[in-house]
CSV table of C-alpha atoms in Angstrom, one decimal:
chain,number,residue,atom,x,y,z
A,1,MET,CA,50.3,160.4,68.7
A,2,THR,CA,49.3,161.8,72.0
A,3,ALA,CA,46.5,160.5,74.2
A,4,ASN,CA,44.5,163.2,72.8
A,5,THR,CA,45.2,163.0,69.5
A,6,LYS,CA,42.8,160.9,67.1
A,7,PRO,CA,44.4,158.8,64.7
A,8,ALA,CA,44.6,159.8,61.0
A,9,THR,CA,42.8,157.3,59.4
A,10,ARG,CA,39.8,155.0,59.7
A,11,PRO,CA,38.6,151.2,59.0
A,12,ASP,CA,36.7,151.6,55.7
A,13,ASN,CA,34.6,148.8,57.1
A,14,PRO,CA,33.6,149.7,60.8
A,15,ASN,CA,31.8,146.7,61.1
A,16,PHE,CA,33.8,143.7,63.5
A,17,SER,CA,30.7,142.2,65.2
A,18,SER,CA,30.9,138.3,65.9
A,19,GLY,CA,27.4,137.8,64.4
A,20,PRO,CA,25.8,138.5,61.9
A,21,CYS,CA,29.6,139.6,60.8
A,22,ALA,CA,30.4,141.5,58.0
A,23,LYS,CA,29.7,140.9,54.1
A,24,ARG,CA,32.3,139.9,51.9
A,25,PRO,CA,34.2,142.5,50.6
A,26,SER,CA,32.5,144.6,47.8
A,27,TRP,CA,29.0,143.1,48.4
A,28,THR,CA,26.5,144.9,47.0
A,29,LEU,CA,22.1,144.2,46.7
A,30,ASP,CA,23.2,143.2,43.2
A,31,GLY,CA,24.3,140.4,44.4
A,32,LEU,CA,20.9,139.5,44.9
A,33,LYS,CA,19.2,140.3,41.6
A,34,ASP,CA,18.7,136.3,41.2
A,35,ALA,CA,16.7,135.8,44.4
A,36,PRO,CA,13.5,134.6,43.5
A,37,LEU,CA,11.2,136.6,45.6
A,38,GLY,CA,7.7,135.9,45.6
A,39,ARG,CA,8.3,132.4,44.6
A,40,SER,CA,7.9,129.2,46.4
A,41,HIS,CA,10.7,127.5,47.6
A,42,ARG,CA,8.8,124.3,46.5
A,43,ALA,CA,8.8,125.1,43.2
A,44,LYS,CA,11.5,124.2,40.7
A,45,ILE,CA,13.2,127.6,40.6
A,46,GLY,CA,13.5,127.4,44.5
A,47,LYS,CA,14.4,123.7,45.4
A,48,ALA,CA,17.3,124.4,42.6
A,49,LYS,CA,18.7,127.3,44.8
A,50,LEU,CA,18.7,125.5,48.2
A,51,ALA,CA,20.3,122.2,46.4
A,52,ALA,CA,23.2,124.5,45.0
A,53,ALA,CA,23.5,126.1,48.2
A,54,ILE,CA,24.3,122.8,49.7
A,55,ASP,CA,26.5,121.8,46.8
A,56,LYS,CA,28.6,124.6,47.0
A,57,THR,CA,28.6,124.2,51.1
A,58,ARG,CA,29.9,120.6,50.2
A,59,GLU,CA,32.6,121.8,47.7
A,60,ILE,CA,34.1,124.7,49.5
A,61,LEU,CA,33.5,123.2,53.2
A,62,GLU,CA,34.8,120.1,51.7
A,63,VAL,CA,32.3,118.0,53.3
A,64,PRO,CA,32.7,113.8,52.6
A,65,ALA,CA,30.3,112.6,49.8
A,66,ASP,CA,28.5,110.0,52.4
A,67,TYR,CA,27.6,113.1,54.9
A,68,ARG,CA,24.1,114.7,54.2
A,69,ILE,CA,23.7,118.9,54.5
A,70,GLY,CA,20.5,119.8,55.2
A,71,ILE,CA,19.8,123.8,55.5
A,72,VAL,CA,17.3,124.2,58.8
A,73,PRO,CA,15.7,127.0,60.7
A,74,ALA,CA,16.6,129.2,63.8
A,75,SER,CA,20.5,129.3,62.8
A,76,ASP,CA,22.8,127.3,64.4
A,77,THR,CA,21.0,126.7,67.7
A,78,GLY,CA,17.7,125.4,65.5
A,79,ALA,CA,20.2,123.1,63.9
A,80,VAL,CA,22.2,122.0,67.6
A,81,GLU,CA,18.8,121.4,69.0
A,82,MET,CA,17.7,119.4,66.4
A,83,ALA,CA,20.5,117.4,66.9
A,84,LEU,CA,20.7,117.1,70.4
A,85,TRP,CA,16.8,115.9,71.0
A,86,SER,CA,16.6,113.3,67.8
A,87,LEU,CA,20.3,111.7,68.7
A,88,LEU,CA,21.0,112.0,72.5
A,89,GLY,CA,19.4,109.4,75.1
A,90,ALA,CA,20.9,106.0,73.3
A,91,ARG,CA,24.1,106.3,75.7
A,92,PRO,CA,25.4,108.6,78.2
A,93,VAL,CA,26.6,112.0,77.4
A,94,ASP,CA,29.9,114.3,77.6
A,95,MET,CA,29.2,117.7,77.5
A,96,LEU,CA,32.3,119.7,76.9
A,97,ALA,CA,32.2,123.6,77.8
A,98,TRP,CA,34.1,126.4,78.4
A,99,GLU,CA,32.2,129.6,77.2
A,100,SER,CA,28.2,130.6,77.0
A,101,PHE,CA,26.8,128.5,74.2
A,102,GLY,CA,28.5,125.4,75.4
A,103,SER,CA,27.1,125.8,78.7
A,104,GLY,CA,23.7,126.6,77.1
A,105,TRP,CA,23.8,123.0,75.8
A,106,VAL,CA,24.8,121.5,79.0
A,107,THR,CA,21.6,122.9,80.3
A,108,ASP,CA,19.4,121.8,77.4
A,109,VAL,CA,20.8,118.0,77.8
A,110,VAL,CA,20.6,118.4,82.0
A,111,LYS,CA,17.6,120.2,82.5
A,112,GLN,CA,15.2,119.7,79.7
A,113,LEU,CA,16.3,116.4,78.1
A,114,LYS,CA,17.2,115.0,81.7
A,115,LEU,CA,20.0,112.9,80.7
A,116,ASP,CA,22.7,111.2,82.5
A,117,ALA,CA,25.7,114.1,81.6
A,118,ARG,CA,28.8,114.1,82.5
A,119,LYS,CA,29.7,117.7,82.5
A,120,LEU,CA,33.8,118.7,81.4
A,121,GLU,CA,33.9,122.4,82.2
A,122,ALA,CA,36.8,125.0,82.0
A,123,GLY,CA,36.6,128.9,82.5
A,124,TYR,CA,36.8,131.1,80.0
A,125,GLY,CA,40.3,131.6,78.3
A,126,GLU,CA,40.6,127.7,78.8
A,127,LEU,CA,39.6,124.4,77.4
A,128,PRO,CA,38.7,121.1,79.5
A,129,ASP,CA,40.8,118.2,79.8
A,130,LEU,CA,40.1,116.9,76.5
A,131,ALA,CA,42.1,113.6,77.2
A,132,SER,CA,39.4,112.9,79.9
A,133,VAL,CA,36.3,112.7,77.6
A,134,ASP,CA,34.9,109.1,77.4
A,135,PHE,CA,34.1,108.1,73.5
A,136,SER,CA,31.8,105.0,74.9
A,137,HIS,CA,29.2,108.2,75.7
A,138,ASP,CA,27.9,110.5,72.7
A,139,VAL,CA,29.9,113.7,73.2
A,140,VAL,CA,29.1,117.4,72.4
A,141,PHE,CA,31.4,120.5,72.2
A,142,THR,CA,31.5,123.5,70.6
A,143,TRP,CA,34.6,123.8,68.4
A,144,ASN,CA,35.1,127.4,68.7
A,145,GLY,CA,34.1,129.9,71.7
A,146,THR,CA,32.3,132.5,70.4
A,147,THR,CA,32.2,134.3,73.2
A,148,SER,CA,35.7,132.8,74.4
A,149,GLY,CA,38.1,133.6,71.9
A,150,VAL,CA,39.0,129.8,72.6
A,151,ARG,CA,38.8,126.7,70.0
A,152,VAL,CA,40.2,123.3,70.1
A,153,PRO,CA,43.6,123.2,68.1
A,154,ASP,CA,42.5,119.9,66.4
A,155,ALA,CA,40.3,116.6,66.2
A,156,ASP,CA,43.5,114.4,67.3
A,157,TRP,CA,41.9,114.1,70.8
A,158,ILE,CA,38.8,112.2,69.0
A,159,PRO,CA,39.1,108.4,68.4
A,160,ALA,CA,38.7,107.0,65.0
A,161,ASP,CA,36.9,104.2,66.6
A,162,ARG,CA,34.8,105.8,69.0
A,163,GLU,CA,31.8,104.3,70.0
A,164,GLY,CA,29.6,107.2,70.7
A,165,LEU,CA,28.5,109.9,68.5
A,166,VAL,CA,30.3,113.5,68.1
A,167,ILE,CA,28.4,116.0,68.0
A,168,CYS,CA,30.1,119.5,67.3
A,169,ASP,CA,28.9,123.0,66.9
A,170,ALA,CA,31.2,124.6,64.3
A,171,THR,CA,29.5,128.1,63.9
A,172,SER,CA,32.7,130.1,64.2
A,173,ALA,CA,34.6,127.7,62.9
A,174,ALA,CA,33.1,126.8,59.9
A,175,PHE,CA,34.9,128.5,56.7
A,176,ALA,CA,37.9,129.8,58.8
A,177,GLN,CA,39.1,126.6,60.7
A,178,LYS,CA,39.6,122.9,59.2
A,179,LEU,CA,36.9,120.4,60.5
A,180,ASP,CA,38.1,117.0,60.3
A,181,PHE,CA,34.8,115.2,59.4
A,182,ALA,CA,36.1,111.9,59.4
A,183,LYS,CA,36.2,112.7,63.4
A,184,LEU,CA,32.9,114.2,63.6
A,185,ASP,CA,29.3,113.0,63.3
A,186,VAL,CA,27.3,115.8,63.5
A,187,VAL,CA,28.6,119.5,62.4
A,188,THR,CA,26.3,122.6,62.6
A,189,PHE,CA,27.2,126.3,62.0
A,190,SER,CA,25.4,129.5,60.9
A,191,TRP,CA,26.1,131.5,57.3
A,192,GLN,CA,26.0,134.7,59.3
A,193,LYS,CA,29.4,134.0,61.0
A,194,VAL,CA,32.3,133.5,58.8
A,195,LEU,CA,30.9,134.2,55.6
A,196,GLY,CA,28.7,137.0,56.5
A,197,GLY,CA,25.3,135.6,55.3
A,198,GLU,CA,22.2,136.8,57.2
A,199,ALA,CA,20.9,135.5,60.3
A,200,ALA,CA,18.3,132.5,61.2
A,201,HIS,CA,19.5,129.8,58.6
A,202,GLY,CA,21.4,126.7,60.5
A,203,VAL,CA,23.1,123.9,58.3
A,204,LEU,CA,23.1,120.7,60.2
A,205,ILE,CA,25.5,118.1,58.5
A,206,LEU,CA,25.2,114.6,59.2
A,207,GLY,CA,27.5,111.5,59.1
A,208,PRO,CA,26.7,107.8,58.5
A,209,ARG,CA,27.1,107.0,62.3
A,210,ALA,CA,24.4,109.6,62.9
A,211,VAL,CA,22.2,108.8,60.5
A,212,GLU,CA,22.5,105.2,61.9
A,213,ARG,CA,21.3,106.4,65.1
A,214,LEU,CA,18.5,108.3,64.0
A,215,GLU,CA,17.2,105.4,61.9
A,216,SER,CA,17.7,102.9,64.7
A,217,TYR,CA,16.8,104.8,67.8
A,218,THR,CA,13.3,106.8,68.9
A,219,PRO,CA,13.8,109.2,71.7
A,220,ALA,CA,12.0,108.7,74.7
A,221,TRP,CA,10.2,112.4,74.6
A,222,PRO,CA,7.9,113.9,71.7
A,223,LEU,CA,9.5,115.6,68.9
A,224,PRO,CA,8.6,118.8,67.6
A,225,LYS,CA,7.7,118.8,63.8
A,226,ILE,CA,10.4,121.0,63.5
A,227,PHE,CA,12.8,118.8,64.9
A,228,ARG,CA,11.8,115.5,62.9
A,229,MET,CA,14.1,114.2,60.8
A,230,THR,CA,12.9,110.5,60.0
A,231,LYS,CA,9.7,109.1,58.7
A,232,GLY,CA,9.0,105.5,59.5
A,233,GLY,CA,12.4,104.9,60.7
A,234,LYS,CA,13.9,106.1,57.3
A,235,LEU,CA,15.9,109.4,57.3
A,236,ILE,CA,13.8,112.1,55.2
A,237,GLU,CA,15.9,112.4,52.5
A,238,GLY,CA,14.7,115.1,51.1
A,239,ILE,CA,16.0,117.7,54.2
A,240,PHE,CA,18.8,117.2,52.9
A,241,LYS,CA,18.0,117.7,49.2
A,242,GLY,CA,17.0,121.4,49.9
A,243,GLU,CA,13.4,120.2,50.7
A,244,THR,CA,13.6,122.3,53.9
A,245,ILE,CA,11.3,121.8,56.9
A,246,ASN,CA,9.8,125.2,57.3
A,247,THR,CA,9.8,128.1,54.7
A,248,PRO,CA,13.3,129.9,53.9
A,249,SER,CA,13.8,133.4,53.3
A,250,MET,CA,14.9,132.8,49.4
A,251,LEU,CA,16.4,136.3,49.6
A,252,CYS,CA,18.6,134.8,52.4
A,253,VAL,CA,19.7,131.8,50.2
A,254,GLU,CA,20.6,134.2,47.5
A,255,ASP,CA,22.7,135.9,49.6
A,256,TYR,CA,24.6,132.7,50.9
A,257,ILE,CA,25.2,131.3,47.2
A,258,ASP,CA,26.7,135.1,46.7
A,259,ALA,CA,29.2,134.8,49.8
A,260,LEU,CA,30.0,131.0,48.6
A,261,ASP,CA,30.8,132.1,45.1
A,262,TRP,CA,33.0,134.7,46.6
A,263,ALA,CA,34.5,132.1,49.1
A,264,ALA,CA,35.5,130.1,45.6
A,265,SER,CA,37.1,133.1,44.5
A,266,VAL,CA,39.4,133.1,47.1
A,267,GLY,CA,40.9,130.0,47.2
A,268,GLY,CA,38.2,127.9,48.3
A,269,LEU,CA,38.4,127.0,52.1
A,270,ASP,CA,42.4,127.6,51.9
A,271,GLY,CA,41.5,131.2,50.9
A,272,LEU,CA,39.3,131.6,54.2
A,273,CYS,CA,41.7,129.6,56.6
A,274,GLY,CA,44.3,132.2,54.9
A,275,ARG,CA,42.1,135.6,55.3
A,276,ALA,CA,40.9,134.7,59.0
A,277,ASP,CA,44.6,133.7,60.1
A,278,ALA,CA,46.2,136.8,58.4
A,279,ASN,CA,43.5,138.9,60.6
A,280,ALA,CA,44.1,137.4,63.9
A,281,LYS,CA,47.7,137.9,63.3
A,282,VAL,CA,47.0,141.9,63.0
A,283,LEU,CA,45.5,141.8,66.5
A,284,ALA,CA,48.2,139.3,67.8
A,285,ASP,CA,51.3,141.4,66.6
A,286,TRP,CA,49.5,144.6,67.7
A,287,ALA,CA,48.5,142.5,71.3
A,288,ALA,CA,52.3,141.4,71.5
A,289,LYS,CA,53.5,145.2,71.6
A,290,THR,CA,50.8,146.7,73.9
A,291,PRO,CA,51.4,146.7,77.1
A,292,TRP,CA,47.4,147.4,78.3
A,293,VAL,CA,46.1,144.5,76.1
A,294,ASP,CA,46.3,140.8,76.1
A,295,PHE,CA,44.3,137.7,74.8
A,296,LEU,CA,41.7,136.4,77.2
A,297,ALA,CA,42.9,132.5,75.8
A,298,ALA,CA,46.8,132.6,77.5
A,299,ASP,CA,47.3,129.8,75.3
A,300,PRO,CA,48.6,130.8,71.5
A,301,ALA,CA,47.6,127.2,70.4
A,302,ILE,CA,43.8,127.2,71.4
A,303,ARG,CA,43.6,131.2,70.3
A,304,SER,CA,40.5,131.6,67.8
A,305,ASN,CA,41.1,133.2,64.4
A,306,THR,CA,37.7,134.3,64.4
A,307,SER,CA,36.2,135.6,67.6
A,308,VAL,CA,39.4,137.3,69.1
A,309,CYS,CA,38.5,138.0,72.5
A,310,LEU,CA,40.7,140.5,74.7
A,311,LYS,CA,41.2,141.3,77.8
A,312,ILE,CA,42.7,145.0,79.2
A,313,VAL,CA,45.5,144.0,81.7
A,314,ASP,CA,46.9,147.7,82.1
A,315,PRO,CA,47.2,147.9,86.5
A,316,ALA,CA,45.6,150.4,86.9
A,317,VAL,CA,42.3,149.2,85.4
A,318,ALA,CA,42.8,145.6,86.6
A,319,ALA,CA,42.9,147.8,90.2
A,320,LEU,CA,39.2,148.2,89.8
A,321,ASP,CA,36.3,146.2,90.6
A,322,GLU,CA,34.6,144.0,88.7
A,323,LYS,CA,31.6,146.4,87.8
A,324,ALA,CA,34.4,149.4,87.2
A,325,GLN,CA,36.1,147.3,84.6
A,326,ALA,CA,33.4,146.3,82.8
A,327,ALA,CA,32.2,150.1,82.6
A,328,PHE,CA,35.6,150.8,81.3
A,329,ALA,CA,35.8,148.8,78.7
A,330,LYS,CA,32.1,149.6,77.7
A,331,ALA,CA,33.6,153.0,77.2
A,332,ILE,CA,36.4,152.1,74.5
A,333,VAL,CA,33.5,150.3,72.7
A,334,SER,CA,31.4,153.2,72.9
A,335,ALA,CA,34.5,155.7,72.2
A,336,LEU,CA,34.9,153.7,68.9
A,337,ASP,CA,30.9,153.6,67.7
A,338,ALA,CA,31.0,157.0,68.1
A,339,GLU,CA,33.5,158.0,66.1
A,340,GLY,CA,32.2,155.6,63.3
A,341,VAL,CA,35.4,153.2,63.7
A,342,ALA,CA,34.2,150.0,65.4
A,343,TYR,CA,30.8,148.4,65.8
A,344,ASP,CA,29.6,145.9,67.8
A,345,ILE,CA,33.3,144.7,69.8
A,346,GLY,CA,32.3,144.4,73.2
A,347,SER,CA,32.6,141.5,75.0
A,348,TYR,CA,29.8,139.0,75.2
A,349,ARG,CA,27.6,139.8,77.9
A,350,ASP,CA,28.3,136.5,79.8
A,351,ALA,CA,31.9,136.9,79.2
A,352,PRO,CA,34.5,138.6,81.5
A,353,ALA,CA,34.8,142.3,80.6
A,354,GLY,CA,37.3,143.3,77.3
A,355,LEU,CA,37.0,143.4,73.5
A,356,ARG,CA,35.7,140.9,71.1
A,357,ILE,CA,36.8,141.7,67.5
A,358,TRP,CA,35.9,139.5,64.8
A,359,CYS,CA,39.0,138.3,62.3
A,360,GLY,CA,36.3,136.0,60.2
A,361,ALA,CA,37.5,135.7,56.2
A,362,THR,CA,34.9,138.7,55.3
A,363,VAL,CA,37.0,141.0,57.2
A,364,GLU,CA,40.1,142.9,55.5
A,365,ALA,CA,43.4,142.9,57.4
A,366,GLY,CA,44.0,146.6,56.6
A,367,ASP,CA,40.9,147.3,58.4
A,368,LEU,CA,42.2,145.7,61.5
A,369,ALA,CA,45.7,147.5,60.9
A,370,LYS,CA,43.7,150.9,60.7
A,371,LEU,CA,41.7,149.9,64.1
A,372,THR,CA,44.4,148.9,66.7
A,373,PRO,CA,46.1,153.0,66.8
A,374,TRP,CA,42.2,153.7,67.8
A,375,LEU,CA,41.8,151.1,70.4
A,376,ASP,CA,45.2,152.8,71.8
A,377,TRP,CA,43.3,155.7,71.3
A,378,ALA,CA,40.1,155.1,73.2
A,379,PHE,CA,42.3,153.4,75.8
A,380,GLU,CA,44.5,156.1,76.5
A,381,ALA,CA,41.4,158.6,76.3
A,382,GLU,CA,39.3,156.2,79.6
A,383,LYS,CA,42.8,156.0,81.2
A,384,ALA,CA,43.0,159.6,81.5
A,385,LYS,CA,39.7,160.3,82.7
A,386,LEU,CA,40.9,157.6,85.8
A,387,ALA,CA,43.5,159.8,86.8
A,388,THR,CA,41.4,163.2,87.0
A,389,ALA,CA,38.4,161.0,88.8
């Protein structure tokens, strides 16, 4: 194939966005036919659907029986904010950040809640020194950095006998990476990521230690109604049985149930993790033999298997200034979009210039294999323009 020859085949599904992500394979609107549209979420049928979504989440994600699961507003962001505003303040806080969203939680805790927080930060493509975390403090971290393609390899760095709470934003990890719930007191995610659900709903999972904090500690600041999880010093248990704080979309809930049923059909959590691993391997094998591209995360042990972030390392491109490098990467993204080959694969706006290709469980490995020749084609086409500029 010459630089001007387009590959013969295209991905069957060009949706490689990192959120909202690709729908499950073979998804159709028919999967939503049982949604109780026009019915109250407080009606018997609405409560049953929400309870089913919670029960299926517990089953597929392998959440311990003594952990509460609630469906909350405002996606993963809403779930994290509920945890930060409701739980923090009783102890000092260690905030871990190595990408955009983790940095956002630092801003909330330091500038909005004005807490005594210690920041442990690392640049894109790296992790902070996990051994330096003080677990007499509360700890907030992101399991998988969606905008950096960096994840923690496991939870071995978190002690079982910790004094503080561990709050984990797991939105691009849940359903693709094994979460060690025994080491996590709060877990949040959005079903728009690995399961390809619709946006605007978050899931908040509370362990027993987090519930104890909620029932024994009152923050110094006022809490908006949308964040309140206790009444009279006791947890509002209904939130974790499907009695949501605000009105959910029953259409989105039905779509989530459909995705969970599909997850069960592919082998549950093991099957989902296996699919994401296989998808990431397609790109890893291609990158290993492709001189113009490399992972943003140099260490394979901390590379995400969902939000795969790549940088352009070709010497001619690397010699360009930062603005020109960003324009080069954007041109590749635009070319593939115009061809209908790949949508939404540009790096996040705050991240280094490059590509971000979603490899979560709803993506097919065969589509990624069809994408890689197109990535080479687009790169060569753009590099040829540099030579004539």
